[in-house]
Coordinates of C-alpha atoms in Angstrom, one line a residue:
Chain J
X181 CA 0.0 0.0 0.0
X182 CA 1.2 3.5 -0.9
X183 CA 2.5 5.6 2.0
X184 CA 2.8 9.3 2.2
X185 CA 5.2 10.9 4.8
X186 CA 4.8 14.3 6.3
X187 CA 6.7 16.0 9.1
X188 CA 4.6 16.2 12.3
X189 CA 5.3 19.9 12.6
X190 CA 6.7 23.0 11.0
X191 CA 7.2 26.4 12.7
X192 CA 7.6 29.7 10.8
X193 CA 7.6 33.4 11.9
X194 CA 4.9 35.7 10.5
X195 CA 5.9 37.1 7.1
X196 CA 8.3 34.3 6.3
X197 CA 7.8 31.4 4.0
X198 CA 6.7 27.9 5.2
X199 CA 7.4 24.7 3.3
X200 CA 5.6 21.5 4.0
X201 CA 6.8 18.3 2.5
X202 CA 5.0 15.2 1.5
X203 CA 7.2 12.2 0.7
X204 CA 6.3 9.1 -1.3
X205 CA 7.9 6.6 -3.8
X206 CA 7.9 8.3 -7.1
X207 CA 5.3 10.7 -5.9
X208 CA 6.3 13.0 -8.9
X209 CA 4.4 10.5 -11.2
X210 CA 1.2 11.0 -9.2
X211 CA -1.1 13.9 -8.8
X212 CA -1.0 15.4 -5.3
X213 CA -3.7 17.4 -3.6
X214 CA -3.4 19.5 -0.4
X215 CA -5.9 20.3 2.4
X216 CA -5.9 22.8 5.2
X217 CA -7.6 22.0 8.5
X218 CA -8.1 24.4 11.2
X219 CA -9.1 23.1 14.7
X220 CA -12.7 21.8 14.9
X221 CA -13.2 22.4 11.2
X222 CA -13.5 20.3 8.1
X223 CA -10.6 20.2 5.8
X224 CA -10.6 22.6 3.0
X225 CA -9.0 21.9 -0.5
X226 CA -6.0 24.1 -1.0
X227 CA -4.3 22.7 -4.1
X228 CA -5.3 20.1 -6.5
X229 CA -3.5 18.4 -9.4
X230 CA -0.2 19.3 -8.0
X231 CA -0.3 23.0 -8.6
X232 CA -4.0 24.3 -9.2
X233 CA -5.8 26.4 -6.7
X234 CA -9.6 26.4 -6.2
X235 CA -11.2 29.8 -6.4
X236 CA -10.9 31.7 -3.2
X237 CA -7.5 30.3 -2.3
X238 CA -4.9 33.0 -2.0
X239 CA -1.9 33.0 -4.4
X240 CA 0.3 32.7 -1.3
X241 CA -0.4 29.1 -1.4
X242 CA 1.6 27.2 -4.0
X243 CA 2.9 23.7 -4.5
X244 CA 5.2 21.6 -6.5
X245 CA 5.8 17.9 -7.0
X246 CA 8.9 16.0 -8.3
X247 CA 10.9 12.9 -7.7
X248 CA 9.9 11.5 -4.2
X249 CA 8.8 14.8 -2.6
X250 CA 5.8 17.1 -3.1
X251 CA 6.0 20.4 -1.3
X252 CA 3.4 22.9 -0.2
X253 CA 4.7 26.5 0.0
X254 CA 3.0 29.3 2.0
X255 CA 4.4 32.7 1.4
X256 CA 4.2 35.7 3.6
X257 CA 2.7 33.5 6.4
X258 CA 0.0 35.0 8.5
X259 CA -1.3 34.0 11.9
X260 CA -4.5 32.7 10.4
X261 CA -2.5 30.1 8.4
X262 CA -2.0 28.2 11.6
X263 CA -3.6 24.8 10.9
X264 CA -2.9 21.2 9.9
X265 CA -2.0 20.5 6.3
X266 CA -2.4 17.2 4.7
X267 CA -1.3 15.8 1.4
X268 CA -3.4 13.2 -0.6
X269 CA -2.9 11.1 -3.7
X270 CA -5.0 8.6 -5.6
X271 CA -3.3 5.1 -5.5
X272 CA -4.2 3.8 -8.9
X273 CA -2.8 0.3 -8.1
X274 CA -5.0 -0.3 -5.2
X275 CA -7.7 2.2 -6.4
X276 CA -8.1 4.1 -3.2
X277 CA -7.2 7.5 -1.7
X278 CA -4.2 7.9 0.5
X279 CA -3.6 10.7 3.0
X280 CA -0.4 11.9 4.6
X281 CA -0.4 11.9 8.3
X282 CA -0.6 15.7 8.4
X283 CA 1.7 18.5 9.5
X284 CA 0.8 21.1 12.0
X285 CA 2.0 24.6 11.1
X286 CA 2.7 26.8 14.0
X287 CA 3.1 30.6 13.4
X288 CA 5.5 31.9 16.0
Chain S
X250 CA -21.3 25.1 -4.5
X251 CA -22.1 21.6 -3.2
X252 CA -23.4 21.5 0.4
X253 CA -23.0 18.3 2.4
X254 CA -24.5 17.4 5.8
X255 CA -23.9 14.2 7.8
X256 CA -26.5 12.7 10.1
X257 CA -26.7 9.7 12.4
X258 CA -26.2 8.4 15.8
X259 CA -23.2 10.0 17.9
X260 CA -22.9 6.9 20.1
X261 CA -22.7 3.3 18.8
X262 CA -22.0 0.1 21.0
X263 CA -19.1 -2.0 20.4
X264 CA -19.7 -4.9 17.9
X265 CA -22.8 -3.1 16.4
X266 CA -23.1 -1.3 13.2
X267 CA -22.4 2.3 12.6
X268 CA -24.8 4.0 10.2
X269 CA -24.5 7.5 8.7
X270 CA -26.3 9.5 6.0
X271 CA -25.0 12.4 4.0
X272 CA -27.5 14.8 2.4
X273 CA -26.3 16.6 -0.7
X274 CA -27.6 19.9 -2.0
X275 CA -26.4 22.4 -4.6
X276 CA -24.8 20.0 -7.1
X277 CA -25.5 17.4 -9.5
X278 CA -25.5 13.9 -8.1
X279 CA -24.0 12.7 -11.2
X280 CA -21.0 14.8 -11.3
X281 CA -19.2 13.5 -8.3
X282 CA -18.0 10.4 -6.5
X283 CA -19.6 10.6 -3.1
X284 CA -17.0 9.8 -0.3
X285 CA -16.7 9.0 3.4
X286 CA -13.6 10.0 5.1
X287 CA -12.8 9.7 8.9
X288 CA -10.4 11.2 11.4
X289 CA -9.7 9.5 14.7
X290 CA -8.9 11.8 17.6
X291 CA -5.6 13.4 17.1
X292 CA -4.8 11.4 13.9
X293 CA -4.8 11.9 10.2
X294 CA -7.4 11.6 7.6
X295 CA -8.4 8.1 6.5
X296 CA -10.5 7.4 3.3
X297 CA -13.2 5.0 3.8
X298 CA -14.6 4.7 0.3
X299 CA -16.9 6.2 -2.4
X300 CA -19.9 5.6 -4.5
X301 CA -20.8 6.8 -8.0
X302 CA -24.4 7.7 -8.8
X303 CA -24.5 4.5 -10.9
X304 CA -23.9 2.5 -7.7
X305 CA -20.3 1.6 -8.5
X306 CA -18.2 1.6 -5.3
X307 CA -14.6 1.5 -4.1
X308 CA -13.6 0.9 -0.6
X309 CA -10.3 1.2 1.4
X310 CA -8.9 -2.2 1.4
X311 CA -8.3 -2.0 5.2
X312 CA -12.0 -1.6 5.8
X313 CA -13.5 -3.4 2.9
X314 CA -14.7 -6.3 4.7
X315 CA -16.9 -4.1 7.0
X316 CA -18.0 -1.2 4.8
X317 CA -21.0 -0.8 2.7
X318 CA -21.7 2.6 0.9
X319 CA -25.0 3.1 -0.7
X320 CA -26.9 5.9 -2.7
X321 CA -30.3 7.1 -3.1
X322 CA -30.3 9.5 -6.0
X323 CA -34.0 10.3 -5.6
X324 CA -33.3 11.8 -2.1
X325 CA -29.8 13.1 -3.0
X326 CA -28.4 11.1 -0.1
X327 CA -25.7 8.5 0.4
X328 CA -25.0 6.4 3.4
X329 CA -22.3 4.6 5.2
X330 CA -22.6 1.3 7.1
X331 CA -19.7 0.0 9.2
X332 CA -20.1 -3.3 10.9
X333 CA -18.6 -4.9 14.0
X334 CA -17.3 -1.6 15.3
X335 CA -14.7 -1.3 18.0
X336 CA -13.2 1.6 19.9
X337 CA -10.8 2.0 17.0
X338 CA -13.6 3.2 14.9
X339 CA -14.3 6.2 17.1
X340 CA -13.7 9.2 14.8
X341 CA -15.2 12.3 13.1
X342 CA -16.8 11.1 10.0
X343 CA -16.9 13.4 7.1
X344 CA -18.7 13.1 3.8
X345 CA -17.1 14.6 0.8
X346 CA -17.4 15.0 -2.9
X347 CA -14.7 14.1 -5.5
X348 CA -15.2 15.3 -9.1
X349 CA -15.6 12.6 -11.5
X350 CA -13.7 12.1 -14.6
X351 CA -9.9 12.5 -14.1
X352 CA -9.1 9.4 -12.4
X353 CA -6.9 11.4 -9.8
X354 CA -9.6 12.0 -7.3
X355 CA -9.4 14.9 -4.8
X356 CA -12.1 16.0 -2.4
X357 CA -13.5 19.3 -3.3
X358 CA -16.5 19.8 -0.9
X359 CA -16.7 18.4 2.6
X360 CA -19.5 18.2 5.2
X361 CA -18.9 19.7 8.7
X362 CA -18.3 16.0 10.1
X363 CA -19.9 14.2 12.8
X364 CA -18.3 12.6 15.7
X365 CA -19.1 8.9 16.4
X366 CA -18.0 7.4 19.5
X367 CA -17.9 3.7 20.1
X368 CA -18.8 2.7 23.6
X369 CA -18.1 -0.6 25.3

């Protein structure tokens, strides 16, 4: 079964850039999606198909995917960005969705 | 904009069956795969499975033996049944919609989630 690995936590100062990684074997050959989840709330789709943003998602949120690592980048971090971020792929071998364990972003 | 709302018992006894329903509004039932996803306390998201309006289903291999997802297109609802529950099934259960067509499914709209606690 396909496994996605994320760091448990990332910390960043306001105004700086945060990078959250999602590791998986040859993940660059898959389409990666990212979600933001604030405490007590449902996840919100941030990025789909590696780099696309749904309407309403600020341009500060961007992502890339290559090799064995996908990366979510949050520029000019704000206090309101403090949340859990999860990556997700579709495992076409077993035909099911796989989520990473999530990364808690702390804004210092 | 699709709106999803979960409903069902918040407490289920161990070894019994968990049943939840998701009501859909604001979108075409035929445009999405309708999914169930759960999140155990303090843990990450776990995909349970999804159903197409045609009735075609796919389940997480780790739960497949205990899961049934069904759909009632006339009511714009889909449902989850999880049998023989244990404390490990205590979680917030979300329904979500995945746009159909690409084969690289992602979850565009989510319900607010409902906490289901399994008691002994």
